Amino acid sequence: MTAMLTPRKCAFVLAGYALLSCAVLLTAPFFGSEPLAFDNVVGALFSHRPHVDADIFFYHRIPRVLLAFLVGGSLAMAGSALQVVLRNPLAEPFILGVAGGGAVGAVIAISVPGLLIRFGPFSSVQLLSLFGCILCICGIYRLASRPVGISMTSILLAGVTINILCGAAILLVRYLVSPHLLVAMDRWMMGGLDVVGYRELSALLPLLLPGLALLFIQGPALNLLAFGEDMATGHGVNVASVQKQILAGTGLATAAAVSLAGPIGFVGLIIPHAVRRLSGVDHRIVLPASFCLGGAFLTVCDLVARTVVAPTEMPVGIITAIIGGP
């Protein structure tokens, strides 16, 4: 399916993705290392009598499921936009080096035991990871900026350069720290969604939501950019402005996702291609559908990670790599 869809068909397709997302969001919290009884959760909700199943459901499972959905959706939507702007089907959010900057901040926080404290809703690992992500976004903008605008080739080269530099910094920190800290570093690098409560999630929404909004509104422009910058310019699209907005939105959404969940691979690469195969190339559909399918995909992957080796859990990055690799 390659033709643009009518508004009615767009609404129909998006409704299907929304229903899939709702089904996953409603069912996933009931499953984990210990299944929860539906009657206990609903009974506690309406009778206002506490029950351990209800506490686990509302204060542990729901925040984790919401985090998984937001992170997966953000990475998938960012990947779908980058693949068009960079004209590279292998583009994904981490190609910009944002995850590398977040990883440097995280390993520095882990390597200094005195930094392992909380700052409001954030742990020092999350805060320094967020700072590293934002620093890398600024670095990429600086390296890729030209008097006539931003070069997409320069963006790719800047992202590769920053990834290499961040990789070297991580290796240096790992070489210098005490060996017993390496386990915590490796665990963070595998990606994880083990949050408790809503504080961290709500604190990052001011960063995440503007990034998603910047991406969401670019659907019509991306449809024209897919045919080339000259075609888009001829139809009145301010290509430089659209590119800047997409890069800013991608950077904000990825920074928020990485700082809370670590670098979770493959979601931003495979989900956009899956959506295009299922629903066509109309980016009015592809962007929101990527968010819905990416969120549902990572939520299911996290559900597998929580149950396959119960009562312990597996890093969700391993599950996404196993599924996304083939």
PDB file of N, CA and C in Angstrom, residues 111-160:
ATOM      1  N   SER A 111      30.108   5.586  38.766  1.00  0.00           N
ATOM      2  CA  SER A 111      31.509   5.414  39.152  1.00  0.00           C
ATOM      3  C   SER A 111      31.890   6.211  40.388  1.00  0.00           C
ATOM      4  N   VAL A 112      31.082   7.204  40.757  1.00  0.00           N
ATOM      5  CA  VAL A 112      31.368   8.026  41.940  1.00  0.00           C
ATOM      6  C   VAL A 112      30.301   7.720  42.983  1.00  0.00           C
ATOM      7  N   PRO A 113      30.591   6.838  43.947  1.00  0.00           N
ATOM      8  CA  PRO A 113      29.556   6.434  44.913  1.00  0.00           C
ATOM      9  C   PRO A 113      28.905   7.604  45.633  1.00  0.00           C
ATOM     10  N   GLY A 114      29.644   8.677  45.840  1.00  0.00           N
ATOM     11  CA  GLY A 114      29.073   9.828  46.521  1.00  0.00           C
ATOM     12  C   GLY A 114      27.978  10.518  45.738  1.00  0.00           C
ATOM     13  N   LEU A 115      27.901  10.242  44.427  1.00  0.00           N
ATOM     14  CA  LEU A 115      26.866  10.848  43.598  1.00  0.00           C
ATOM     15  C   LEU A 115      25.572  10.054  43.581  1.00  0.00           C
ATOM     16  N   LEU A 116      25.574   8.858  44.162  1.00  0.00           N
ATOM     17  CA  LEU A 116      24.392   7.998  44.102  1.00  0.00           C
ATOM     18  C   LEU A 116      23.350   8.445  45.122  1.00  0.00           C
ATOM     19  N   ILE A 117      22.825   9.630  44.901  1.00  0.00           N
ATOM     20  CA  ILE A 117      21.792  10.202  45.756  1.00  0.00           C
ATOM     21  C   ILE A 117      20.666  10.694  44.851  1.00  0.00           C
ATOM     22  N   ARG A 118      19.594  11.153  45.452  1.00  0.00           N
ATOM     23  CA  ARG A 118      18.449  11.624  44.675  1.00  0.00           C
ATOM     24  C   ARG A 118      18.383  13.147  44.692  1.00  0.00           C
ATOM     25  N   PHE A 119      17.979  13.707  43.558  1.00  0.00           N
ATOM     26  CA  PHE A 119      17.738  15.134  43.432  1.00  0.00           C
ATOM     27  C   PHE A 119      16.273  15.310  43.055  1.00  0.00           C
ATOM     28  N   GLY A 120      15.426  15.532  44.044  1.00  0.00           N
ATOM     29  CA  GLY A 120      13.997  15.586  43.771  1.00  0.00           C
ATOM     30  C   GLY A 120      13.516  14.232  43.288  1.00  0.00           C
ATOM     31  N   PRO A 121      12.804  14.191  42.156  1.00  0.00           N
ATOM     32  CA  PRO A 121      12.297  12.904  41.663  1.00  0.00           C
ATOM     33  C   PRO A 121      13.356  12.068  40.950  1.00  0.00           C
ATOM     34  N   PHE A 122      14.528  12.647  40.661  1.00  0.00           N
ATOM     35  CA  PHE A 122      15.535  11.966  39.859  1.00  0.00           C
ATOM     36  C   PHE A 122      16.643  11.384  40.720  1.00  0.00           C
ATOM     37  N   SER A 123      17.149  10.231  40.300  1.00  0.00           N
ATOM     38  CA  SER A 123      18.409   9.739  40.840  1.00  0.00           C
ATOM     39  C   SER A 123      19.539  10.463  40.116  1.00  0.00           C
ATOM     40  N   SER A 124      20.737  10.419  40.692  1.00  0.00           N
ATOM     41  CA  SER A 124      21.870  11.077  40.043  1.00  0.00           C
ATOM     42  C   SER A 124      22.178  10.439  38.696  1.00  0.00           C
ATOM     43  N   VAL A 125      21.956   9.131  38.576  1.00  0.00           N
ATOM     44  CA  VAL A 125      22.191   8.456  37.295  1.00  0.00           C
ATOM     45  C   VAL A 125      21.257   9.018  36.226  1.00  0.00           C
ATOM     46  N   GLN A 126      19.989   9.161  36.555  1.00  0.00           N
ATOM     47  CA  GLN A 126      19.027   9.701  35.589  1.00  0.00           C
ATOM     48  C   GLN A 126      19.342  11.151  35.242  1.00  0.00           C
ATOM     49  N   LEU A 127      19.724  11.933  36.254  1.00  0.00           N
ATOM     50  CA  LEU A 127      19.972  13.353  36.021  1.00  0.00           C
ATOM     51  C   LEU A 127      21.209  13.562  35.160  1.00  0.00           C
ATOM     52  N   LEU A 128      22.314  12.868  35.480  1.00  0.00           N
ATOM     53  CA  LEU A 128      23.527  13.024  34.681  1.00  0.00           C
ATOM     54  C   LEU A 128      23.354  12.426  33.289  1.00  0.00           C
ATOM     55  N   SER A 129      22.559  11.373  33.184  1.00  0.00           N
ATOM     56  CA  SER A 129      22.265  10.820  31.862  1.00  0.00           C
ATOM     57  C   SER A 129      21.500  11.833  31.015  1.00  0.00           C
ATOM     58  N   LEU A 130      20.512  12.476  31.608  1.00  0.00           N
ATOM     59  CA  LEU A 130      19.746  13.503  30.895  1.00  0.00           C
ATOM     60  C   LEU A 130      20.652  14.659  30.483  1.00  0.00           C
ATOM     61  N   PHE A 131      21.534  15.068  31.379  1.00  0.00           N
ATOM     62  CA  PHE A 131      22.474  16.150  31.066  1.00  0.00           C
ATOM     63  C   PHE A 131      23.389  15.750  29.911  1.00  0.00           C
ATOM     64  N   GLY A 132      23.874  14.505  29.929  1.00  0.00           N
ATOM     65  CA  GLY A 132      24.729  14.035  28.841  1.00  0.00           C
ATOM     66  C   GLY A 132      24.004  14.009  27.512  1.00  0.00           C
ATOM     67  N   CYS A 133      22.740  13.587  27.525  1.00  0.00           N
ATOM     68  CA  CYS A 133      21.942  13.576  26.290  1.00  0.00           C
ATOM     69  C   CYS A 133      21.787  14.979  25.720  1.00  0.00           C
ATOM     70  N   ILE A 134      21.420  15.928  26.580  1.00  0.00           N
ATOM     71  CA  ILE A 134      21.189  17.298  26.118  1.00  0.00           C
ATOM     72  C   ILE A 134      22.494  17.919  25.622  1.00  0.00           C
ATOM     73  N   LEU A 135      23.599  17.619  26.302  1.00  0.00           N
ATOM     74  CA  LEU A 135      24.901  18.137  25.875  1.00  0.00           C
ATOM     75  C   LEU A 135      25.251  17.624  24.479  1.00  0.00           C
ATOM     76  N   CYS A 136      24.954  16.361  24.218  1.00  0.00           N
ATOM     77  CA  CYS A 136      25.227  15.800  22.893  1.00  0.00           C
ATOM     78  C   CYS A 136      24.343  16.424  21.823  1.00  0.00           C
ATOM     79  N   ILE A 137      23.083  16.699  22.159  1.00  0.00           N
ATOM     80  CA  ILE A 137      22.201  17.368  21.195  1.00  0.00           C
ATOM     81  C   ILE A 137      22.784  18.721  20.798  1.00  0.00           C
ATOM     82  N   CYS A 138      23.237  19.475  21.788  1.00  0.00           N
ATOM     83  CA  CYS A 138      23.838  20.783  21.503  1.00  0.00           C
ATOM     84  C   CYS A 138      25.108  20.628  20.669  1.00  0.00           C
ATOM     85  N   GLY A 139      25.914  19.604  20.985  1.00  0.00           N
ATOM     86  CA  GLY A 139      27.138  19.366  20.228  1.00  0.00           C
ATOM     87  C   GLY A 139      26.859  19.031  18.774  1.00  0.00           C
ATOM     88  N   ILE A 140      25.848  18.217  18.535  1.00  0.00           N
ATOM     89  CA  ILE A 140      25.495  17.848  17.160  1.00  0.00           C
ATOM     90  C   ILE A 140      25.027  19.080  16.385  1.00  0.00           C
ATOM     91  N   TYR A 141      24.207  19.906  17.014  1.00  0.00           N
ATOM     92  CA  TYR A 141      23.751  21.126  16.356  1.00  0.00           C
ATOM     93  C   TYR A 141      24.936  22.015  15.992  1.00  0.00           C
ATOM     94  N   ARG A 142      25.876  22.104  16.913  1.00  0.00           N
ATOM     95  CA  ARG A 142      27.036  22.969  16.666  1.00  0.00           C
ATOM     96  C   ARG A 142      27.903  22.427  15.538  1.00  0.00           C
ATOM     97  N   LEU A 143      28.132  21.125  15.527  1.00  0.00           N
ATOM     98  CA  LEU A 143      28.993  20.527  14.508  1.00  0.00           C
ATOM     99  C   LEU A 143      28.351  20.550  13.126  1.00  0.00           C
ATOM    100  N   ALA A 144      27.024  20.413  13.076  1.00  0.00           N
ATOM    101  CA  ALA A 144      26.336  20.287  11.786  1.00  0.00           C
ATOM    102  C   ALA A 144      25.850  21.616  11.224  1.00  0.00           C
ATOM    103  N   SER A 145      25.908  22.677  12.014  1.00  0.00           N
ATOM    104  CA  SER A 145      25.394  23.970  11.551  1.00  0.00           C
ATOM    105  C   SER A 145      26.307  24.565  10.482  1.00  0.00           C
ATOM    106  N   ARG A 146      25.689  25.113   9.467  1.00  0.00           N
ATOM    107  CA  ARG A 146      26.389  25.791   8.377  1.00  0.00           C
ATOM    108  C   ARG A 146      25.709  27.137   8.150  1.00  0.00           C
ATOM    109  N   PRO A 147      26.414  28.088   7.507  1.00  0.00           N
ATOM    110  CA  PRO A 147      25.773  29.391   7.264  1.00  0.00           C
ATOM    111  C   PRO A 147      24.467  29.292   6.487  1.00  0.00           C
ATOM    112  N   VAL A 148      24.338  28.266   5.631  1.00  0.00           N
ATOM    113  CA  VAL A 148      23.120  28.133   4.822  1.00  0.00           C
ATOM    114  C   VAL A 148      22.093  27.222   5.472  1.00  0.00           C
ATOM    115  N   GLY A 149      22.380  26.704   6.652  1.00  0.00           N
ATOM    116  CA  GLY A 149      21.444  25.808   7.326  1.00  0.00           C
ATOM    117  C   GLY A 149      22.149  24.587   7.874  1.00  0.00           C
ATOM    118  N   ILE A 150      21.374  23.542   8.118  1.00  0.00           N
ATOM    119  CA  ILE A 150      21.914  22.308   8.683  1.00  0.00           C
ATOM    120  C   ILE A 150      22.065  21.277   7.571  1.00  0.00           C
ATOM    121  N   SER A 151      23.259  20.706   7.471  1.00  0.00           N
ATOM    122  CA  SER A 151      23.514  19.658   6.492  1.00  0.00           C
ATOM    123  C   SER A 151      23.178  18.301   7.102  1.00  0.00           C
ATOM    124  N   MET A 152      22.324  17.523   6.412  1.00  0.00           N
ATOM    125  CA  MET A 152      21.959  16.206   6.925  1.00  0.00           C
ATOM    126  C   MET A 152      23.153  15.252   6.916  1.00  0.00           C
ATOM    127  N   THR A 153      24.032  15.407   5.929  1.00  0.00           N
ATOM    128  CA  THR A 153      25.257  14.599   5.926  1.00  0.00           C
ATOM    129  C   THR A 153      26.110  14.932   7.138  1.00  0.00           C
ATOM    130  N   SER A 154      26.193  16.218   7.454  1.00  0.00           N
ATOM    131  CA  SER A 154      26.963  16.629   8.631  1.00  0.00           C
ATOM    132  C   SER A 154      26.333  16.113   9.917  1.00  0.00           C
ATOM    133  N   ILE A 155      25.002  16.031   9.945  1.00  0.00           N
ATOM    134  CA  ILE A 155      24.320  15.473  11.115  1.00  0.00           C
ATOM    135  C   ILE A 155      24.748  14.030  11.334  1.00  0.00           C
ATOM    136  N   LEU A 156      24.755  13.242  10.253  1.00  0.00           N
ATOM    137  CA  LEU A 156      25.165  11.842  10.365  1.00  0.00           C
ATOM    138  C   LEU A 156      26.611  11.730  10.822  1.00  0.00           C
ATOM    139  N   LEU A 157      27.487  12.525  10.215  1.00  0.00           N
ATOM    140  CA  LEU A 157      28.902  12.468  10.586  1.00  0.00           C
ATOM    141  C   LEU A 157      29.110  12.932  12.023  1.00  0.00           C
ATOM    142  N   ALA A 158      28.376  13.975  12.429  1.00  0.00           N
ATOM    143  CA  ALA A 158      28.490  14.452  13.808  1.00  0.00           C
ATOM    144  C   ALA A 158      28.006  13.394  14.783  1.00  0.00           C
ATOM    145  N   GLY A 159      26.904  12.712  14.435  1.00  0.00           N
ATOM    146  CA  GLY A 159      26.405  11.647  15.299  1.00  0.00           C
ATOM    147  C   GLY A 159      27.394  10.512  15.439  1.00  0.00           C
ATOM    148  N   VAL A 160      28.009  10.106  14.327  1.00  0.00           N
ATOM    149  CA  VAL A 160      29.019   9.038  14.378  1.00  0.00           C
ATOM    150  C   VAL A 160      30.210   9.477  15.222  1.00  0.00           C
TER     151      VAL A 160
END
